[in-house]
Amino acid sequence: MSVAELKERHMAATETVNSLRERLKQKRLLLLDTDVAGYARAQGKSPVTFGPTDLVCCRTLQGHTGKVYSLDWTTEKNRIVSASQDGRLIVWNALTSQKTHAIKLPCAWVMTCAFSPNGLSVACGGLDSVCSIFNLNSPTDKDGNLPISKMLSGHKGYVSSCQYVPDEDTHLITSSGDQTCVLWDISTGLRTSVFGGEFQSGHTADVLSYDGSHHYVNTSEHIKSVSISASNSRMFVSGSCDATARLWDTRAASRAVRTFHGHEGDVNSVRFFPDGNRFGTGSDDGTCRLFDIRTGHQLQVYHQQHGDNEVPHVTSIAFSISGRLLFASYSNGHCYVWDTLLAKVVLNLGSLQNSHDSRISCLGLSADGSALCTGSWDTNLKIWAFGGHRRVI
Amino acid sequence: MPGFLSKLLPTAPSSHDDDDNYHNTEYSFAMEYHGPPVSYDLPLAVPVDIDQVPTAAAVASASLLDNSSVPVIQPIVMGKRLSKQLVDKLKIGSEITALGEPAGLIARGSSGALGSLNGDEGAPKLLDGIRSSRRFGFSKIHKDSFELLGSADMLQLPNDSKDGTRSPGRFGFSKIHNDSCELLGNSDMLQLPTDCMDGGGLEDYLSHASVDSSKSSVSSEVLSSEDSQREQPCHVKEPSSVTFRDPESVEIFQEKSSHAKARNINGRMASERNVKKGLCYRCLKGNRFTIKEVCIVCNAKYCSGCVLRAMGSMPEGRKCVTCIGSPIDESRRRTLGKCSQMLKRLLSDLEIELIMRSELMCEVNLLPYELVCVNGKFLSQEEMDLLQGCPKPPKKLKPGRYWYDKVSGLWGKEGHRPCQIISPHLNVGDPIKRNASNGNTKVFVNSREITKVECWMMHLAGIRCVGNLSLWLSADGTYQEEGQKNLIDPIGNKAQIRLLCAIFSLPFPPDSANPSGGEVNNPVNEVALNNLDQKALHKLLLVGSDRSGTSTIFKQAKFLYNVPFSEDERQNIKIMIQTNLFCYLGILLEGREQFEEEILTEMRKNQSADGPSPSGNTRLVCDKTIYSIGPRLKAFSDWLLQVMVSGNLEVIFPAATREYAPLVEELWKDAAIQATYNRISELKMLPRVASYFLDQAVEVSKMDYEPSDVDILYAEGITSSNGLACTEFSVEDVNLDPHNQPSTLLSRRFELIRVHPKNLGGNCKWLEMFEDVGIILFCVSLADYVDEFSDDLNGFSTNKMMESKKLFERVATHPNFEHKDILLILNKFDLLEEKIDQSPLTKCEWFHDFSPVLSHNYNSRNSVNNTHTLAQIAFHYIAQKFKELFYSLTGHKLYVSAVTGLERDTVGEAITYARTILKWDEEKKPNYALFDSSYSLDTTTS
């Protein structure tokens, strides 16, 4: 078979795939007769109301000297790890707002960090393409720096996101700019399985080539974030620069369980809904979306109209403990609190008093849902708590 | 607009302020009746005077807004009977704040959600009623004031309810006159009473204000504004006084607004809060005997319940949240790094350690260099770093005047005998003066007239000190009489002298065996050393599209500046070379199969054209082409290709490298492979270095193979993960600026950061992480114009030069790099010379109008008669293309440099060029690059 012939067949196959996808899209649109907000309204639900004092900043964590890029809470204690462009990981005690560890990183360009479920170690990754694990209890060297206890190397691109598998301190999932997600065994430092990539049906550049609008020029297919289901730790979703989110089963690395289309820009952030059957995404197209993993349908778009043409990107999202609230931070400095049922913005954290001076880059809810931590480019982290007698939702 | 409105409004709305016309006119709402007389009463519309709208006053100007701090609950003294007191100090950014909230909110928030340490204590302090009424009352007014004044600030609200007749929930609001606001904005008269240390002052003054209830109880005295005095009383029913003042904030304001002033030297001295001695500054409880932690800036004292609230996360050590960023009180310098037992009880050891560390290390807390004077010259930042970073820095350095004997290392206060011996030969301060230690002995040591004590000492040490004697004392303690050769015994060896030195508290030269003991863990020393490193660190970002040779340039830079490759790096490169060996072979084998097939089909065609013949025979002949290999090698080749296709190459290699090395060598030496290699131009994926490594396949595959420098240079890439690589090097900048002051450091440090474009993410998103680089080195391979870059999936192929152009556009237009210089490195000039003869430059669509004018006796390689070669013309043409592109994108000048990656000199030239550009930049804006932002205040004024 000659190369030309192969090319021809490849083209034809691509064409078929694209037309099938288009049909699938049409079919989905037909089936999509309502969304969450429409149904909730029909049921007479009223939106959550938020006074400006119902969510207040009660702690400011100062200490970083560069933009904060990522944060993560421990599962049981009130501790936070944050990663900043100043090349440091800082472990905070959220109660006293003091630092317990300041870890100087060998590579300053860090993008993500995570706390292990037992709270004994932290992981981080960044432009050095390596995911480094620090054991918080290991003795410091003579300069007062914590040594790296494990280096997970193998990615061919930057490590954009990492998360420990719930209740497993030895397993960690990373996402990377090399189109893959990897499940690591920390004790051996080896890859347990690789999701996506060149040879499997991972995130690929062709995904959007059928998109007639050509709204989004695909240049890469870097995976930006992962989220592991809390209820079923074998399932995780990844959000990618090809404007899709994919659901994976860690037992079947060869192909994604499902691919979720809908966004028109890089998917910057994915988070599982607390019940584990849905997940939310935040994207460069300025919208957040809610997808159902069982049906594969998009349930709701959270989009705020902006007057100007500049569409702010969604930088990070987080759900409240019940899922009723969706916190989403935007590149223009806003941080909306969405009522997920009625798709209404009930509060803008960015406009509250003593909010951050700059864009909020990362969000995280404490394990019990009582506090929200925001990390910002103004080098500070802030902890917000529900004020007064308000029930935690 | 104002003029027009005032015409509309015949009765001029009273007291317009010129500077606030906009607001005032907006508030006038009716016109006076001017028609014929009527019998009934006219309803009167009284124009609202904005000045009479009760507002919460805003102090100072917007310059404070960038002082990011959270609202802090500041305590004030309240009435004795009602000991519930509250001062809210609010910092209003762009938000409108409801006064009175933060205290409640913080208390509630923390007690509710996070179970704060202090939540239980904090909340009950505020009666619910008080809290709500306050919030209600204030928020509205406050909004008004915000709208009106347009600038808002810290408000401090001491509510004085001394006589108990007033309920604490009631508040009066006095307004602030626009004039007084103006006054605030630009006057330095805002000297606040500093004598209200123990509360008496302010209370007296407050009660004075409240007694005189016909007057506005705005702290008009504080504002020292006549206008505000003249204002009518506001509509406060109950006599009450509200004072809006915040000594600290005003002081910050002064500091910031008056750039002409030097840095506040003594820090903010005693805090001017009216707190009685022994009380906690926040909760106003406790007595002299409760342990309290003291703010190292303003000396505010906090009890264990309040310290964490007041000091927050202590990024600069024990400072109130509002004091963060301010220099410390010099009298507290010796307490740096030593915290009270109370704090140690409250926090864990780890937390304490970090707080104390940051207290000692953070830049604001360091000794201000401009206050230290050595030999009559005030130090610069560099000198200070040098002084503190030396192996034996002066102990307990305080602001003041010192003398320093550079030859011997003697150090002392000006006018006093030496007190210490520090590291000699530091380039700090002016030459020593004769009368530095105010001696009168006529004996000179290193041209300093020594003191009597020293003179006795020398007597005892057996040195004759009579008359005008001049001695040279060196760092190891040897004396030498001026003009004479003979060395005098080192006095340091005599135990007796040592004892006497101790008695007279004179410094004594250290034992030579123990030259610098005990100084290792001095954090200040560490900071200074760090500063020396960091101050002059310039970052160069090296970026370029795939295969543009960035890694070669990076490696060349390491060789050039003698930065050794670490063991890890060498190991990495070794593995890379070994893996690549098989990749190269794989490409060759693939090529071989393809060529073989082509030839075979060709031959078959010829055969069938030749007509029927005994097929068996011919097949036998045909199957042997120059590209055919033996069956054993064929098996290996098939297996290798199989492995490559499955993508498991890295899994098997380089672990199995050694086993297959002989096979690899055999294959490589096989005529078929060599024949394939000869058609290298058709093997797009095969780099030129392939033969270099394949030639020494066995050598490379050995377990104990150590890549040589050339091997490292030739290896593709730096790390196997293609991650980011960075290296630091320092350069002596002697040649660049001969007029530079000789005393300052000449060596500048650079960090070269090489990023793979793939790592920058879609749309170069991660470029934002490199906003602090000084210059971008953008690397383009000149040979790219011929290479087609195939976008594999859709069969599109783009010219690689166009690909580079696209990346260049993205980097150049990235918002973070708006004012950054870019040096375009046009790499692989040698390849261009080679290729330009074979394929014209116009092959790339961007260069379609390339039409070189060549001299008659054109010779592409050597230009005999001073004309440029075709390659040089092409280089200039491409450079011009990029320059035009850059100018159209940014309006700035693009710097260009031609480089051949494998020639070290050309890389060196390019990096030197980059350094020169950085130097130019510094000269253009000296405050930017040389000084840290926190010191720019001083440099602008000096």
Coordinates of N, CA, C and O in Angstrom, one line a residue, chain A residues 10-11 53 56 58-63 67 69 85 93 95-102 109-111 127-129 143 155-158 199 219-220 222 224 266 268 284 351-354 357 370 377 382-383 385 388, chain B residues 68 70-71 95 97 101-102 105 108-110 113-117 308 312-315 324 347 350-351 354-355 357 645 647 650 720-724 726 753 758-759 761-763 765-766 768-771 793-794 810:
Chain A
H10 N -6.7 7.6 5.3 CA -6.8 8.3 6.6 C -7.7 9.5 6.5 O -8.5 9.7 7.4
M11 N -7.6 10.2 5.4 CA -8.5 11.4 5.2 C -9.9 10.9 5.3 O -10.8 11.6 5.9
T53 N -22.1 39.7 53.8 CA -21.4 39.4 55.0 C -21.5 37.9 55.3 O -21.0 37.4 56.3
V56 N -17.1 35.6 54.5 CA -16.2 36.6 54.9 C -14.8 36.0 54.9 O -14.6 34.9 55.2
C58 N -11.6 35.4 56.7 CA -11.3 35.4 58.1 C -9.8 35.2 58.3 O -9.3 35.3 59.4
R59 N -9.1 34.8 57.3 CA -7.6 34.7 57.5 C -6.9 35.2 56.2 O -7.5 34.9 55.1
T60 N -5.8 35.8 56.3 CA -5.0 36.1 55.2 C -3.6 35.4 55.4 O -3.0 35.6 56.4
L61 N -3.3 34.6 54.5 CA -2.0 33.9 54.6 C -0.9 34.6 53.8 O -1.0 34.5 52.6
Q62 N -0.1 35.3 54.5 CA 0.9 36.1 53.8 C 2.3 35.4 54.0 O 2.5 34.8 55.0
G63 N 3.1 35.4 53.0 CA 4.4 34.7 53.1 C 5.0 34.4 51.8 O 6.2 34.4 51.7
K67 N 3.5 35.0 42.6 CA 2.1 34.6 42.3 C 1.8 33.2 42.9 O 2.6 32.3 42.7
Y69 N 0.1 29.8 42.6 CA -0.5 29.0 41.4 C -1.4 27.9 41.8 O -2.3 27.5 41.1
Q85 N 5.1 31.1 42.5 CA 6.2 31.3 41.6 C 7.5 31.7 42.2 O 8.5 31.8 41.5
N93 N -0.8 26.3 58.5 CA -1.8 25.9 59.5 C -3.0 26.9 59.3 O -2.8 28.1 59.6
L95 N -5.6 27.4 60.9 CA -6.2 28.0 62.1 C -5.4 29.1 62.6 O -5.9 30.2 62.9
T96 N -4.1 28.9 62.7 CA -3.2 30.0 63.2 C -2.7 30.9 62.1 O -2.1 31.9 62.4
S97 N -3.0 30.6 60.9 CA -2.4 31.2 59.7 C -0.9 31.3 59.7 O -0.3 32.2 59.1
Q98 N -0.3 30.3 60.4 CA 1.2 30.3 60.4 C 1.7 29.2 59.4 O 0.9 28.3 59.0
K99 N 2.9 29.4 59.0 CA 3.6 28.4 58.1 C 4.2 27.3 59.0 O 4.7 27.6 60.0
T100 N 4.0 26.1 58.6 CA 4.7 25.1 59.3 C 5.9 24.6 58.4 O 6.9 24.1 59.0
H101 N 5.8 24.7 57.2 CA 7.0 24.3 56.3 C 7.1 25.3 55.2 O 6.1 25.7 54.6
A102 N 8.3 25.7 54.9 CA 8.5 26.4 53.6 C 9.6 25.6 52.9 O 10.7 25.5 53.3
W109 N 9.7 26.9 38.8 CA 8.4 27.0 38.0 C 7.4 25.9 38.3 O 7.3 25.0 37.5
V110 N 6.8 26.1 39.4 CA 5.9 25.1 39.9 C 4.5 25.5 39.5 O 4.1 26.7 39.5
M111 N 3.7 24.5 39.2 CA 2.3 24.8 38.7 C 1.3 24.1 39.6 O 0.1 24.5 39.5
L127 N 7.1 23.0 35.4 CA 7.7 23.1 34.1 C 8.9 22.1 34.0 O 9.4 21.8 32.9
D128 N 9.4 21.6 35.1 CA 10.5 20.7 35.0 C 10.1 19.3 34.6 O 10.9 18.4 34.6
S129 N 8.8 19.1 34.4 CA 8.2 17.8 33.9 C 8.3 16.7 35.0 O 8.2 15.5 34.6
D143 N 20.9 23.7 55.2 CA 20.3 25.0 54.8 C 18.9 25.2 55.2 O 18.2 26.2 54.9
H155 N 7.3 12.1 32.5 CA 6.5 13.0 31.6 C 7.4 13.7 30.6 O 8.5 14.0 30.9
K156 N 6.8 13.9 29.5 CA 7.6 14.6 28.4 C 7.2 16.1 28.3 O 7.6 16.8 27.4
G157 N 6.3 16.5 29.2 CA 5.9 17.9 29.2 C 5.7 18.3 30.6 O 5.8 17.5 31.5
Y158 N 5.3 19.6 30.8 CA 5.2 20.1 32.1 C 4.1 19.3 32.9 O 3.2 18.8 32.3
F199 N -0.6 6.8 21.2 CA -1.0 5.6 20.6 C -2.4 5.2 21.1 O -3.0 4.2 20.7
T219 N -3.7 24.1 19.0 CA -2.3 24.1 18.7 C -1.7 23.0 19.6 O -0.6 22.6 19.3
S220 N -2.4 22.6 20.5 CA -1.8 21.6 21.4 C -2.9 20.9 22.1 O -4.1 21.3 22.0
H222 N -2.5 19.9 25.5 CA -2.0 19.7 26.9 C -3.1 19.5 27.9 O -4.2 20.1 27.8
K224 N -4.7 20.0 31.3 CA -4.5 21.0 32.3 C -4.9 20.6 33.7 O -4.3 21.1 34.7
D266 N -9.7 26.1 26.0 CA -9.0 25.2 26.9 C -9.8 24.9 28.2 O -10.4 25.9 28.8
N268 N -9.6 24.5 31.7 CA -8.5 24.8 32.7 C -8.7 24.1 34.0 O -7.7 23.9 34.7
D284 N -11.4 28.4 29.2 CA -11.0 29.7 28.6 C -12.1 30.4 27.9 O -12.0 31.6 27.6
S351 N -15.4 41.1 44.5 CA -15.8 42.5 44.8 C -16.0 42.7 46.2 O -16.4 43.8 46.7
L352 N -15.8 41.7 47.0 CA -16.0 41.9 48.5 C -14.9 42.7 49.1 O -13.9 42.9 48.5
Q353 N -15.2 43.3 50.2 CA -14.2 44.0 50.9 C -13.0 43.1 51.2 O -13.2 41.9 51.4
N354 N -11.9 43.6 51.3 CA -10.6 42.9 51.6 C -10.5 41.6 50.8 O -10.0 40.6 51.3
D357 N -6.2 41.5 45.6 CA -5.9 42.6 44.7 C -5.7 42.2 43.3 O -5.6 43.0 42.4
S370 N -16.4 23.8 55.3 CA -16.7 25.0 56.1 C -15.9 26.2 55.7 O -16.2 27.3 56.0
W377 N -2.7 35.9 42.5 CA -1.5 36.5 42.0 C -0.9 37.6 42.8 O 0.2 38.1 42.6
K382 N -6.2 33.6 50.9 CA -7.2 34.0 51.9 C -8.1 32.9 52.2 O -8.5 32.1 51.3
I383 N -8.6 32.8 53.4 CA -9.5 31.8 53.8 C -10.9 32.5 54.1 O -10.9 33.5 54.8
A385 N -14.9 32.0 55.2 CA -15.7 31.1 55.9 C -17.2 31.7 55.9 O -17.4 32.9 55.8
G388 N -21.8 34.1 60.4 CA -23.0 34.1 61.2 C -23.6 32.8 61.4 O -22.8 31.8 61.6
Chain B
S68 N -1.6 46.8 50.9 CA -2.6 45.7 51.1 C -2.5 45.2 52.5 O -1.5 44.7 53.0
V70 N -5.3 43.6 55.7 CA -6.6 43.3 56.0 C -7.1 44.2 57.1 O -6.3 44.8 57.8
P71 N -8.4 44.3 57.2 CA -8.9 45.0 58.3 C -8.4 44.4 59.6 O -8.5 43.2 59.8
E95 N -13.6 48.5 47.5 CA -14.9 48.1 48.0 C -15.5 49.1 48.9 O -14.8 49.9 49.5
T97 N -17.2 49.7 52.3 CA -17.2 48.8 53.5 C -18.2 49.3 54.5 O -18.4 50.5 54.7
E101 N -18.3 46.1 60.7 CA -18.5 44.7 60.3 C -17.3 43.8 60.6 O -17.5 42.7 61.2
P102 N -16.2 44.2 60.2 CA -15.1 43.2 60.2 C -14.9 42.5 61.5 O -14.6 41.3 61.6
L105 N -17.5 40.0 61.9 CA -17.4 39.0 60.9 C -16.3 38.1 61.2 O -16.4 36.9 61.1
R108 N -17.1 36.0 64.1 CA -18.1 35.0 63.8 C -17.6 33.9 62.8 O -17.7 32.8 63.0
G109 N -16.9 34.5 61.8 CA -16.4 33.6 60.8 C -15.5 32.6 61.4 O -15.6 31.4 61.2
S110 N -14.6 33.1 62.2 CA -13.6 32.2 62.7 C -14.2 31.2 63.8 O -13.9 30.0 63.8
A113 N -16.6 28.7 61.6 CA -16.1 27.7 60.6 C -14.8 27.1 61.0 O -14.7 25.8 61.0
L114 N -13.9 27.9 61.4 CA -12.6 27.3 61.6 C -12.3 27.0 63.0 O -11.3 26.4 63.3
G115 N -13.2 27.4 63.8 CA -12.9 27.1 65.2 C -11.7 27.8 65.7 O -10.7 27.2 66.1
S116 N -11.7 29.1 65.5 CA -10.5 29.8 65.7 C -10.0 29.7 67.1 O -10.8 29.4 68.0
L117 N -8.8 30.0 67.3 CA -8.2 30.0 68.6 C -8.9 31.0 69.5 O -9.1 30.8 70.7
L308 N -2.1 36.5 67.6 CA -2.2 35.9 66.2 C -3.2 36.7 65.4 O -3.0 36.8 64.2
G312 N -1.3 38.3 62.3 CA -1.6 37.5 61.1 C -0.6 36.4 60.9 O -0.2 35.7 61.9
S313 N -0.2 36.2 59.7 CA 0.7 35.1 59.4 C 2.2 35.4 59.5 O 3.0 34.6 59.2
M314 N 2.4 36.6 60.0 CA 3.8 37.1 60.3 C 4.8 36.8 59.1 O 5.8 36.1 59.4
P315 N 4.5 37.3 58.0 CA 5.5 37.0 56.9 C 6.8 37.7 57.1 O 7.8 37.3 56.5
I324 N 3.4 45.5 58.4 CA 4.2 44.7 57.5 C 4.7 45.6 56.4 O 4.0 46.4 55.8
L347 N 2.3 28.4 69.4 CA 2.6 27.9 68.1 C 3.6 26.7 68.2 O 4.3 26.6 69.2
L350 N 7.9 24.2 64.6 CA 8.1 24.4 63.2 C 7.6 25.8 62.8 O 8.3 26.5 62.1
E351 N 6.5 26.2 63.3 CA 6.0 27.5 63.0 C 6.9 28.6 63.5 O 7.2 29.6 62.8
L354 N 10.0 29.0 61.5 CA 9.8 29.7 60.2 C 9.6 31.2 60.4 O 10.1 32.1 59.7
I355 N 8.9 31.6 61.5 CA 8.6 33.0 61.7 C 9.9 33.7 62.1 O 10.3 34.7 61.5
R357 N 12.9 32.8 61.3 CA 13.8 32.7 60.2 C 13.4 33.9 59.3 O 14.3 34.6 58.8
V645 N 7.7 0.9 16.7 CA 6.3 1.2 16.3 C 5.4 1.1 17.6 O 4.5 1.9 17.8
G647 N 6.2 1.8 20.4 CA 6.4 2.9 21.3 C 7.1 2.5 22.6 O 7.1 3.2 23.6
E650 N 11.8 3.2 24.8 CA 12.4 3.6 26.0 C 12.3 2.6 27.2 O 13.0 2.6 28.1
S720 N 16.0 14.2 29.4 CA 15.2 13.3 28.7 C 13.7 13.7 28.7 O 13.0 13.4 27.8
S721 N 13.3 14.5 29.7 CA 11.9 14.8 29.8 C 11.6 16.1 29.0 O 10.5 16.6 29.0
N722 N 12.7 16.7 28.5 CA 12.5 17.9 27.7 C 11.9 19.0 28.6 O 11.3 20.0 28.1
G723 N 12.2 18.9 29.8 CA 11.7 20.0 30.7 C 12.6 21.2 30.6 O 13.4 21.4 29.7
L724 N 12.4 22.0 31.6 CA 13.0 23.3 31.6 C 14.5 23.1 32.1 O 14.7 22.3 32.9
C726 N 17.9 25.3 33.4 CA 18.5 26.6 33.7 C 19.9 26.5 34.3 O 20.2 25.5 34.9
I753 N 17.8 30.4 31.0 CA 16.7 29.5 31.2 C 16.3 29.0 29.8 O 16.0 29.9 28.9
K758 N 7.2 23.3 23.6 CA 6.1 22.4 23.9 C 5.6 22.6 25.3 O 4.5 22.4 25.7
N759 N 6.6 23.0 26.1 CA 6.3 23.2 27.5 C 5.6 24.5 27.8 O 5.1 24.8 28.9
G761 N 2.8 25.4 26.5 CA 1.4 25.2 26.5 C 0.7 25.9 25.3 O 1.4 26.7 24.6
G762 N -0.6 25.6 25.2 CA -1.3 26.2 24.1 C -1.3 27.8 24.2 O -1.4 28.3 25.3
N763 N -1.1 28.4 23.1 CA -1.0 29.9 23.1 C 0.1 30.5 24.0 O -0.1 31.6 24.5
K765 N 0.7 29.9 27.0 CA 0.1 30.3 28.3 C 1.1 30.5 29.4 O 1.0 31.4 30.2
W766 N 2.1 29.5 29.4 CA 3.0 29.6 30.6 C 4.1 30.6 30.5 O 4.9 30.7 31.3
E768 N 3.7 33.4 31.0 CA 3.4 34.3 32.1 C 4.3 34.0 33.3 O 4.5 34.9 34.2
M769 N 4.8 32.8 33.4 CA 5.7 32.5 34.5 C 7.1 33.1 34.4 O 7.9 33.1 35.3
F770 N 7.4 33.6 33.2 CA 8.7 34.2 33.0 C 8.7 35.7 32.9 O 9.5 36.3 32.2
E771 N 7.8 36.3 33.6 CA 7.7 37.7 33.5 C 8.9 38.5 34.0 O 9.0 39.7 33.7
L793 N -1.5 14.7 11.5 CA -2.8 14.1 11.4 C -3.7 14.5 10.2 O -4.4 13.7 9.6
N794 N -3.6 15.7 9.8 CA -4.4 16.1 8.7 C -3.6 16.2 7.4 O -4.1 16.6 6.4
R810 N 3.9 34.9 18.8 CA 3.2 34.7 20.1 C 4.1 35.2 21.2 O 3.6 35.8 22.1

